[in-house]
Amino acid sequence: MEKKGISKAVLKRLPCYLNYLRGIPDTASPYISATSLANALGMGEVQVRKDLASVSNGGRPKVGYERERLILDIERFLGYDNTNHAVLVGAGKLGLALLGYGGFASYGLDILAAFDIKPSVDRAESGQPVLPMDQLKTFCRRHKICMGILTVPANQAQQACERLIESGIRAIWNFAPVHLEVPDHILVQNENMATSLAVLSMHLQAQMKDEG
Amino acid sequence: MEKKGISKAVLKRLPCYLNYLRGIPDTASPYISATSLANALGMGEVQVRKDLASVSNGGRPKVGYERERLILDIERFLGYDNTNHAVLVGAGKLGLALLGYGGFASYGLDILAAFDIKPSVDRAESGQPVLPMDQLKTFCRRHKICMGILTVPANQAQQACERLIESGIRAIWNFAPVHLEVPDHILVQNENMATSLAVLSMHLQAQMKDEG
């Protein structure tokens, strides 16, 4: 399967398919067609058919896909089958919350430790150590960590980002609402909650104006 | 100021500007130019100038913007000056984490209560009540709540979404990795962490492949 050139829209739909497929009880038919998947999710049949064909070659006319195989194909495509070890920088409320959130495991993410300038606890409730920043580099190099999660305040984000890159991190999941300057080979994925809130808030304001 | 037709790209940049502006110490000059803002954030000057002009008419040639007024203009534009009261449905780890995260207040979001099918606690650490689902409708109507935050597992999301809509909610911030079916007047903003993880994971896989 060719991964280059896959659109972000497809990437957004694949986890939806995966979730639905994982939720089908074992007692159901071991096969599923693009049509029934499309109907169940209220999505266009042509689109679903095309998406599935781009990640799995297990589809058969009239029969559909073998469910278990399709799940594996999507997981492999999304990289959920290789566990990604990560560190988290910024053990404030959001950071500790993400650390304690068990849901990432099913996406292949394992957060091994958190780091903070001034750790207020030495272990998260979920068991991972919370270490001082000066141990970041050694820890990342020893554990060959490539992914960093950034949950520091906006004004500390650039500096923390640079510490992560010095430590060998190549992909950064950024929860700080700020633009990060990074070299070309580093990927930053922004989780911009501030933008989401602005979109929601604007929708509500526009509705109130219409009403009145 | 005209809000219609503003692009999502601009919406994403505005919180960055806001954060930077909020972080400037009181002792600095009360004025800031689009140029110095662009330089500080490593962004294009033309773009920053255009963005600021679309939300504030306080810019003056050679002088720039009065900092405090620009902050207020951006906040007003983003709707951060009207507090949005919200409820949260799904008081699991992620839900309780968001409830406890103090950072939303500066974006005008105030989560009044959480709801769950089986509340395991009756109050979050941060003080908000955690109530059973059958009190959702009464609570939302009594407090005139328009925004709902959805942090239930994927297979419960559609049902919970319908309960929110019945309760008068018009904007839904969806953290469940699943597509929600809603009527036209309801806005759903998806916070798709699964997609983000897939993007990061693919980047790392591609790099490993390149390195052999």
CSV table of C-alpha atoms in Angstrom, one decimal:
chain,number,residue,atom,x,y,z
A,1,MET,CA,0.0,0.0,0.0
A,2,GLU,CA,1.3,3.4,-0.9
A,3,LYS,CA,1.2,5.9,2.0
A,4,LYS,CA,2.5,9.0,0.2
A,5,GLY,CA,-0.1,11.5,-0.9
A,6,ILE,CA,-2.9,10.3,1.3
A,7,SER,CA,-5.0,13.3,2.2
A,8,LYS,CA,-5.6,14.5,5.7
A,9,ALA,CA,-9.4,14.0,5.1
A,10,VAL,CA,-8.8,10.3,4.7
A,11,LEU,CA,-6.6,10.2,7.8
A,12,LYS,CA,-9.5,11.7,9.7
A,13,ARG,CA,-12.0,9.2,8.5
A,14,LEU,CA,-9.9,6.1,9.1
A,15,PRO,CA,-10.0,6.3,12.9
A,16,CYS,CA,-13.8,6.5,12.6
A,17,TYR,CA,-14.0,3.3,10.6
A,18,LEU,CA,-11.6,1.7,13.0
A,19,ASN,CA,-13.7,2.6,16.0
A,20,TYR,CA,-16.9,1.3,14.4
A,21,LEU,CA,-15.2,-1.9,13.3
A,22,ARG,CA,-13.7,-2.5,16.7
A,23,GLY,CA,-17.1,-2.0,18.3
A,24,ILE,CA,-18.9,-4.7,16.2
A,25,PRO,CA,-19.6,-7.7,18.5
A,26,ASP,CA,-17.8,-11.0,17.8
A,27,THR,CA,-21.1,-12.7,17.2
A,28,ALA,CA,-21.8,-10.6,14.0
A,29,SER,CA,-20.8,-11.7,10.5
A,30,PRO,CA,-17.1,-11.8,10.0
A,31,TYR,CA,-17.5,-9.8,6.8
A,32,ILE,CA,-18.4,-6.2,6.2
A,33,SER,CA,-19.0,-4.3,3.0
A,34,ALA,CA,-18.1,-0.7,2.2
A,35,THR,CA,-21.8,-0.1,1.7
A,36,SER,CA,-22.9,-1.3,5.2
A,37,LEU,CA,-20.0,0.6,6.8
A,38,ALA,CA,-21.0,3.8,4.9
A,39,ASN,CA,-24.7,3.3,6.0
A,40,ALA,CA,-23.8,2.7,9.6
A,41,LEU,CA,-21.7,5.9,9.7
A,42,GLY,CA,-23.9,8.1,7.6
A,43,MET,CA,-21.1,8.6,5.1
A,44,GLY,CA,-21.0,8.5,1.3
A,45,GLU,CA,-20.6,5.0,-0.1
A,46,VAL,CA,-18.2,5.9,-2.9
A,47,GLN,CA,-15.9,7.7,-0.4
A,48,VAL,CA,-15.9,4.8,2.0
A,49,ARG,CA,-15.2,2.3,-0.8
A,50,LYS,CA,-12.3,4.4,-2.0
A,51,ASP,CA,-10.8,5.0,1.5
A,52,LEU,CA,-10.9,1.3,2.3
A,53,ALA,CA,-9.3,0.3,-1.0
A,54,SER,CA,-6.5,2.7,-0.3
A,55,VAL,CA,-5.5,0.9,2.9
A,56,SER,CA,-6.5,-2.7,2.3
A,57,ASN,CA,-6.5,-5.0,-0.7
A,58,GLY,CA,-8.7,-7.5,1.1
A,59,GLY,CA,-12.0,-6.4,-0.4
A,60,ARG,CA,-13.9,-9.0,-2.5
A,61,PRO,CA,-16.9,-8.3,-4.8
A,62,LYS,CA,-20.3,-9.2,-3.2
A,63,VAL,CA,-18.6,-10.3,0.0
A,64,GLY,CA,-16.8,-7.2,1.3
A,65,TYR,CA,-13.9,-7.2,3.7
A,66,GLU,CA,-13.0,-9.7,6.3
A,67,ARG,CA,-13.6,-7.6,9.4
A,68,GLU,CA,-10.5,-8.7,11.5
A,69,ARG,CA,-8.2,-8.3,8.5
A,70,LEU,CA,-9.6,-4.8,7.7
A,71,ILE,CA,-9.0,-3.7,11.3
A,72,LEU,CA,-5.4,-4.9,11.1
A,73,ASP,CA,-4.9,-3.2,7.8
A,74,ILE,CA,-6.2,0.1,9.0
A,75,GLU,CA,-4.2,-0.2,12.3
A,76,ARG,CA,-1.0,-1.0,10.3
A,77,PHE,CA,-1.7,1.9,7.9
A,78,LEU,CA,-2.2,4.3,10.8
A,79,GLY,CA,0.9,3.0,12.6
A,80,TYR,CA,-1.1,1.9,15.6
A,81,ASP,CA,0.6,-1.5,15.4
A,82,ASN,CA,4.1,-0.1,16.3
A,83,THR,CA,4.0,1.3,19.7
A,84,ASN,CA,5.3,4.9,19.8
A,85,HIS,CA,7.1,5.7,23.1
A,86,ALA,CA,6.7,9.3,24.0
A,87,VAL,CA,7.7,11.7,26.7
A,88,LEU,CA,5.5,14.6,27.9
A,89,VAL,CA,6.9,18.0,28.9
A,90,GLY,CA,4.9,20.2,31.2
A,91,ALA,CA,3.3,18.3,34.1
A,92,GLY,CA,0.6,20.8,34.9
A,93,LYS,CA,-3.1,20.0,34.9
A,94,LEU,CA,-3.4,19.3,31.2
A,95,GLY,CA,-0.1,17.3,31.2
A,96,LEU,CA,-1.0,15.1,34.1
A,97,ALA,CA,-4.5,14.6,32.7
A,98,LEU,CA,-3.1,13.3,29.3
A,99,LEU,CA,-0.7,11.2,31.3
A,100,GLY,CA,-3.5,9.6,33.2
A,101,TYR,CA,-5.7,9.1,30.1
A,102,GLY,CA,-5.7,5.4,29.3
A,103,GLY,CA,-7.3,5.8,25.9
A,104,PHE,CA,-4.1,6.5,24.0
A,105,ALA,CA,-2.9,2.9,24.3
A,106,SER,CA,-5.3,1.7,21.7
A,107,TYR,CA,-3.7,4.2,19.3
A,108,GLY,CA,-0.2,2.7,20.0
A,109,LEU,CA,1.0,5.6,22.2
A,110,ASP,CA,2.8,4.9,25.4
A,111,ILE,CA,3.9,7.9,27.5
A,112,LEU,CA,6.9,6.7,29.5
A,113,ALA,CA,7.6,9.8,31.6
A,114,ALA,CA,6.8,13.4,32.2
A,115,PHE,CA,9.2,16.3,32.7
A,116,ASP,CA,8.8,19.7,34.3
A,117,ILE,CA,10.9,22.6,35.4
A,118,LYS,CA,9.6,22.2,38.9
A,119,PRO,CA,7.9,18.8,39.3
A,120,SER,CA,5.2,19.1,42.0
A,121,VAL,CA,4.9,15.3,42.3
A,122,ASP,CA,7.5,12.7,41.6
A,123,ARG,CA,5.0,10.2,40.1
A,124,ALA,CA,1.8,10.6,38.2
A,125,GLU,CA,-1.3,8.8,39.5
A,126,SER,CA,-1.1,6.6,36.5
A,127,GLY,CA,2.4,5.5,37.6
A,128,GLN,CA,4.8,7.3,35.3
A,129,PRO,CA,7.7,9.2,36.8
A,130,VAL,CA,7.6,13.0,36.7
A,131,LEU,CA,11.2,14.1,36.4
A,132,PRO,CA,13.1,17.4,36.3
A,133,MET,CA,13.9,18.9,32.9
A,134,ASP,CA,17.7,18.3,33.3
A,135,GLN,CA,17.1,14.6,33.0
A,136,LEU,CA,15.1,14.9,29.7
A,137,LYS,CA,18.0,14.4,27.3
A,138,THR,CA,19.5,11.4,29.0
A,139,PHE,CA,16.1,9.8,29.4
A,140,CYS,CA,15.2,10.3,25.7
A,141,ARG,CA,18.5,9.0,24.4
A,142,ARG,CA,18.5,6.0,26.7
A,143,HIS,CA,15.0,5.0,25.8
A,144,LYS,CA,15.4,6.0,22.1
A,145,ILE,CA,12.3,8.2,22.3
A,146,CYS,CA,11.2,10.0,19.1
A,147,MET,CA,7.9,11.6,20.1
A,148,GLY,CA,7.4,14.5,22.5
A,149,ILE,CA,4.1,15.9,23.9
A,150,LEU,CA,4.2,19.5,24.8
A,151,THR,CA,1.8,20.7,27.5
A,152,VAL,CA,3.7,23.7,28.9
A,153,PRO,CA,2.3,27.3,29.0
A,154,ALA,CA,2.5,29.2,25.7
A,155,ASN,CA,5.4,31.4,26.8
A,156,GLN,CA,7.6,28.4,27.6
A,157,ALA,CA,6.7,26.3,24.6
A,158,GLN,CA,9.5,27.3,22.1
A,159,GLN,CA,12.2,26.7,24.7
A,160,ALA,CA,10.7,23.4,25.7
A,161,CYS,CA,10.4,22.4,22.0
A,162,GLU,CA,14.1,23.1,21.5
A,163,ARG,CA,15.0,21.0,24.5
A,164,LEU,CA,13.0,18.1,23.0
A,165,ILE,CA,14.8,18.5,19.7
A,166,GLU,CA,18.2,18.5,21.4
A,167,SER,CA,17.1,15.2,23.0
A,168,GLY,CA,16.5,13.5,19.7
A,169,ILE,CA,12.7,14.0,19.4
A,170,ARG,CA,11.5,14.1,15.8
A,171,ALA,CA,7.7,14.5,16.2
A,172,ILE,CA,6.1,16.9,18.5
A,173,TRP,CA,2.4,16.9,19.6
A,174,ASN,CA,1.9,20.5,20.6
A,175,PHE,CA,-0.9,21.4,23.0
A,176,ALA,CA,0.4,24.9,23.7
A,177,PRO,CA,-1.5,27.5,21.7
A,178,VAL,CA,1.6,28.9,20.0
A,179,HIS,CA,3.5,28.6,16.7
A,180,LEU,CA,6.7,26.6,17.1
A,181,GLU,CA,9.9,27.2,15.0
A,182,VAL,CA,11.4,23.9,14.1
A,183,PRO,CA,13.9,22.5,11.6
A,184,ASP,CA,12.5,20.9,8.5
A,185,HIS,CA,12.9,17.2,9.6
A,186,ILE,CA,10.8,17.8,12.7
A,187,LEU,CA,7.0,17.4,12.5
A,188,VAL,CA,4.8,19.5,14.7
A,189,GLN,CA,1.2,18.5,15.1
A,190,ASN,CA,-0.8,21.3,16.8
A,191,GLU,CA,-3.8,20.4,19.0
A,192,ASN,CA,-5.2,23.9,19.0
A,193,MET,CA,-8.0,23.9,21.5
A,194,ALA,CA,-8.1,27.7,21.5
A,195,THR,CA,-9.1,27.6,17.8
A,196,SER,CA,-11.8,25.0,18.5
A,197,LEU,CA,-13.3,27.2,21.2
A,198,ALA,CA,-13.3,30.2,19.0
A,199,VAL,CA,-15.1,28.3,16.3
A,200,LEU,CA,-17.8,27.1,18.8
A,201,SER,CA,-18.1,30.5,20.4
A,202,MET,CA,-18.6,32.2,17.0
A,203,HIS,CA,-21.3,29.8,16.0
A,204,LEU,CA,-23.2,30.5,19.2
A,205,GLN,CA,-22.8,34.3,18.9
A,206,ALA,CA,-24.0,34.2,15.2
A,207,GLN,CA,-27.1,32.2,16.3
A,208,MET,CA,-27.9,34.6,19.1
A,209,LYS,CA,-27.6,37.5,16.7
A,210,ASP,CA,-29.9,35.8,14.2
A,211,GLU,CA,-32.5,35.2,17.0
A,212,GLY,CA,-32.2,38.6,18.1
B,1,MET,CA,-15.9,44.3,12.0
B,2,GLU,CA,-17.2,41.7,9.6
B,3,LYS,CA,-17.0,38.2,10.9
B,4,LYS,CA,-18.5,36.3,8.0
B,5,GLY,CA,-16.1,34.6,5.7
B,6,ILE,CA,-13.1,34.7,7.9
B,7,SER,CA,-10.9,31.7,7.2
B,8,LYS,CA,-10.1,29.0,9.6
B,9,ALA,CA,-6.4,29.8,9.0
B,10,VAL,CA,-6.9,33.3,10.4
B,11,LEU,CA,-8.8,31.8,13.4
B,12,LYS,CA,-5.9,29.6,14.1
B,13,ARG,CA,-3.4,32.5,14.1
B,14,LEU,CA,-5.4,34.8,16.2
B,15,PRO,CA,-5.0,32.9,19.5
B,16,CYS,CA,-1.2,32.9,18.8
B,17,TYR,CA,-1.2,36.7,18.5
B,18,LEU,CA,-3.3,36.9,21.6
B,19,ASN,CA,-1.0,34.7,23.6
B,20,TYR,CA,2.0,36.6,22.6
B,21,LEU,CA,0.4,40.0,23.3
B,22,ARG,CA,-0.9,38.8,26.7
B,23,GLY,CA,2.7,37.7,27.6
B,24,ILE,CA,4.3,41.1,26.9
B,25,PRO,CA,5.3,42.7,30.3
B,26,ASP,CA,3.5,45.9,31.4
B,27,THR,CA,6.8,47.7,31.4
B,28,ALA,CA,7.2,47.4,27.6
B,29,SER,CA,5.9,50.0,25.1
B,30,PRO,CA,2.1,50.3,25.0
B,31,TYR,CA,2.3,50.1,21.2
B,32,ILE,CA,3.1,47.2,18.9
B,33,SER,CA,3.4,47.1,15.2
B,34,ALA,CA,2.3,44.3,12.9
B,35,THR,CA,6.0,44.1,11.8
B,36,SER,CA,7.3,43.5,15.3
B,37,LEU,CA,4.6,41.0,16.0
B,38,ALA,CA,5.4,39.1,12.8
B,39,ASN,CA,9.1,39.1,13.7
B,40,ALA,CA,8.5,37.9,17.2
B,41,LEU,CA,6.4,34.9,16.0
B,42,GLY,CA,8.4,34.1,12.9
B,43,MET,CA,5.4,34.8,10.6
B,44,GLY,CA,5.0,36.7,7.4
B,45,GLU,CA,4.6,40.4,7.9
B,46,VAL,CA,1.9,40.9,5.2
B,47,GLN,CA,-0.2,38.1,6.7
B,48,VAL,CA,0.0,39.5,10.2
B,49,ARG,CA,-0.8,43.0,9.0
B,50,LYS,CA,-3.9,41.7,7.1
B,51,ASP,CA,-5.0,39.5,10.0
B,52,LEU,CA,-4.9,42.4,12.5
B,53,ALA,CA,-6.7,44.7,10.1
B,54,SER,CA,-9.5,42.2,9.9
B,55,VAL,CA,-10.2,42.2,13.6
B,56,SER,CA,-9.2,45.7,14.8
B,57,ASN,CA,-9.4,49.2,13.3
B,58,GLY,CA,-7.0,50.6,15.9
B,59,GLY,CA,-3.8,50.4,13.8
B,60,ARG,CA,-2.0,53.7,13.0
B,61,PRO,CA,0.8,54.2,10.5
B,62,LYS,CA,4.3,54.3,12.0
B,63,VAL,CA,2.9,53.7,15.5
B,64,GLY,CA,1.1,50.4,15.2
B,65,TYR,CA,-1.6,49.2,17.6
B,66,GLU,CA,-2.2,50.1,21.2
B,67,ARG,CA,-1.5,46.8,22.8
B,68,GLU,CA,-4.3,46.7,25.4
B,69,ARG,CA,-6.9,47.7,22.8
B,70,LEU,CA,-5.6,45.1,20.3
B,71,ILE,CA,-5.9,42.4,22.9
B,72,LEU,CA,-9.5,43.4,23.6
B,73,ASP,CA,-10.3,43.5,19.9
B,74,ILE,CA,-9.0,40.0,19.3
B,75,GLU,CA,-10.7,38.7,22.4
B,76,ARG,CA,-14.0,40.3,21.4
B,77,PHE,CA,-13.6,38.9,17.9
B,78,LEU,CA,-12.9,35.4,19.2
B,79,GLY,CA,-15.9,35.6,21.6
B,80,TYR,CA,-13.6,35.2,24.6
B,81,ASP,CA,-15.3,38.2,26.2
B,82,ASN,CA,-18.7,36.5,26.5
B,83,THR,CA,-18.3,33.6,28.9
B,84,ASN,CA,-19.7,30.4,27.4
B,85,HIS,CA,-21.2,28.2,30.0
B,86,ALA,CA,-20.9,24.5,29.1
B,87,VAL,CA,-21.6,21.1,30.4
B,88,LEU,CA,-19.5,18.0,29.9
B,89,VAL,CA,-20.8,14.5,29.2
B,90,GLY,CA,-18.7,11.6,30.1
B,91,ALA,CA,-16.9,11.9,33.4
B,92,GLY,CA,-14.1,9.4,32.6
B,93,LYS,CA,-10.4,10.1,32.8
B,94,LEU,CA,-10.4,12.6,29.8
B,95,GLY,CA,-13.6,14.3,31.0
B,96,LEU,CA,-12.5,14.8,34.5
B,97,ALA,CA,-9.1,16.0,33.2
B,98,LEU,CA,-10.7,18.7,31.0
B,99,LEU,CA,-13.0,19.6,33.9
B,100,GLY,CA,-9.9,20.1,36.1
B,101,TYR,CA,-7.9,22.0,33.5
B,102,GLY,CA,-7.9,25.7,34.6
B,103,GLY,CA,-6.7,27.0,31.2
B,104,PHE,CA,-10.0,27.3,29.5
B,105,ALA,CA,-11.1,30.2,31.6
B,106,SER,CA,-8.9,32.6,29.7
B,107,TYR,CA,-10.8,31.5,26.5
B,108,GLY,CA,-14.1,32.4,28.1
B,109,LEU,CA,-15.2,28.8,28.8
B,110,ASP,CA,-16.8,27.8,32.1
B,111,ILE,CA,-17.8,24.2,32.5
B,112,LEU,CA,-20.6,24.2,35.1
B,113,ALA,CA,-21.1,20.5,35.6
B,114,ALA,CA,-20.3,17.0,34.3
B,115,PHE,CA,-22.8,14.2,33.5
B,116,ASP,CA,-22.3,10.5,33.3
B,117,ILE,CA,-24.4,7.3,33.1
B,118,LYS,CA,-22.7,6.1,36.2
B,119,PRO,CA,-21.0,8.9,38.1
B,120,SER,CA,-18.1,7.4,40.1
B,121,VAL,CA,-17.6,10.6,42.1
B,122,ASP,CA,-20.2,13.2,42.9
B,123,ARG,CA,-17.9,16.2,42.6
B,124,ALA,CA,-14.8,16.8,40.5
B,125,GLU,CA,-11.6,17.8,42.3
B,126,SER,CA,-12.0,21.2,40.7
B,127,GLY,CA,-15.4,21.5,42.4
B,128,GLN,CA,-18.0,21.0,39.7
B,129,PRO,CA,-20.8,18.5,40.4
B,130,VAL,CA,-20.8,15.2,38.5
B,131,LEU,CA,-24.5,14.3,38.0
B,132,PRO,CA,-26.4,11.4,36.5
B,133,MET,CA,-27.5,11.7,32.9
B,134,ASP,CA,-31.2,12.0,33.7
B,135,GLN,CA,-30.5,15.4,35.2
B,136,LEU,CA,-28.9,16.7,32.0
B,137,LYS,CA,-32.0,18.2,30.4
B,138,THR,CA,-33.3,20.0,33.5
B,139,PHE,CA,-29.8,21.4,34.3
B,140,CYS,CA,-29.1,22.7,30.8
B,141,ARG,CA,-32.5,24.3,30.5
B,142,ARG,CA,-32.3,25.9,33.9
B,143,HIS,CA,-28.9,27.3,33.3
B,144,LYS,CA,-29.6,28.1,29.6
B,145,ILE,CA,-26.5,26.2,28.5
B,146,CYS,CA,-25.7,26.2,24.8
B,147,MET,CA,-22.4,24.3,24.6
B,148,GLY,CA,-21.7,20.7,25.4
B,149,ILE,CA,-18.4,18.9,25.6
B,150,LEU,CA,-18.5,15.2,24.7
B,151,THR,CA,-15.9,12.9,26.3
B,152,VAL,CA,-17.7,9.6,26.2
B,153,PRO,CA,-16.4,6.4,24.5
B,154,ALA,CA,-16.9,6.3,20.7
B,155,ASN,CA,-19.8,3.8,20.9
B,156,GLN,CA,-21.8,6.0,23.2
B,157,ALA,CA,-21.1,9.3,21.4
B,158,GLN,CA,-24.1,9.5,19.1
B,159,GLN,CA,-26.6,8.8,21.8
B,160,ALA,CA,-25.0,11.3,24.2
B,161,CYS,CA,-25.0,13.8,21.4
B,162,GLU,CA,-28.7,13.4,20.9
B,163,ARG,CA,-29.3,13.8,24.6
B,164,LEU,CA,-27.4,17.1,24.5
B,165,ILE,CA,-29.4,18.4,21.5
B,166,GLU,CA,-32.7,17.5,23.3
B,167,SER,CA,-31.4,19.5,26.2
B,168,GLY,CA,-31.0,22.6,24.1
B,169,ILE,CA,-27.3,22.5,23.3
B,170,ARG,CA,-26.3,24.1,20.0
B,171,ALA,CA,-22.6,23.7,19.8
B,172,ILE,CA,-20.8,20.4,20.6
B,173,TRP,CA,-17.1,20.0,21.2
B,174,ASN,CA,-16.5,16.4,20.4
B,175,PHE,CA,-13.5,14.5,21.8
B,176,ALA,CA,-14.9,11.1,20.8
B,177,PRO,CA,-13.2,9.8,17.7
B,178,VAL,CA,-16.4,9.3,15.8
B,179,HIS,CA,-18.6,11.1,13.2
B,180,LEU,CA,-21.7,12.6,14.8
B,181,GLU,CA,-25.0,13.0,12.9
B,182,VAL,CA,-26.6,16.3,13.8
B,183,PRO,CA,-29.3,18.7,12.5
B,184,ASP,CA,-28.1,21.6,10.4
B,185,HIS,CA,-28.3,24.3,13.1
B,186,ILE,CA,-26.0,22.3,15.4
B,187,LEU,CA,-22.2,22.9,15.1
B,188,VAL,CA,-19.9,20.0,15.9
B,189,GLN,CA,-16.2,20.8,16.4
B,190,ASN,CA,-14.2,17.6,16.4
B,191,GLU,CA,-11.1,17.4,18.5
B,192,ASN,CA,-9.6,14.4,16.7
B,193,MET,CA,-6.7,13.2,18.8
B,194,ALA,CA,-6.6,9.9,16.9
B,195,THR,CA,-5.9,11.7,13.7
B,196,SER,CA,-3.1,13.7,15.2
B,197,LEU,CA,-1.5,10.6,16.5
B,198,ALA,CA,-1.8,9.0,13.1
B,199,VAL,CA,-0.1,11.9,11.5
B,200,LEU,CA,2.8,11.9,14.0
B,201,SER,CA,3.2,8.1,13.8
B,202,MET,CA,3.3,8.2,10.0
B,203,HIS,CA,6.0,10.9,10.1
B,204,LEU,CA,8.2,8.7,12.4
B,205,GLN,CA,7.6,5.6,10.3
B,206,ALA,CA,8.6,7.4,7.1
B,207,GLN,CA,11.7,8.7,8.7
B,208,MET,CA,12.8,5.3,10.0
B,209,LYS,CA,12.2,3.9,6.5
B,210,ASP,CA,14.4,6.7,5.0
B,211,GLU,CA,17.1,5.9,7.4
B,212,GLY,CA,17.0,2.3,6.4
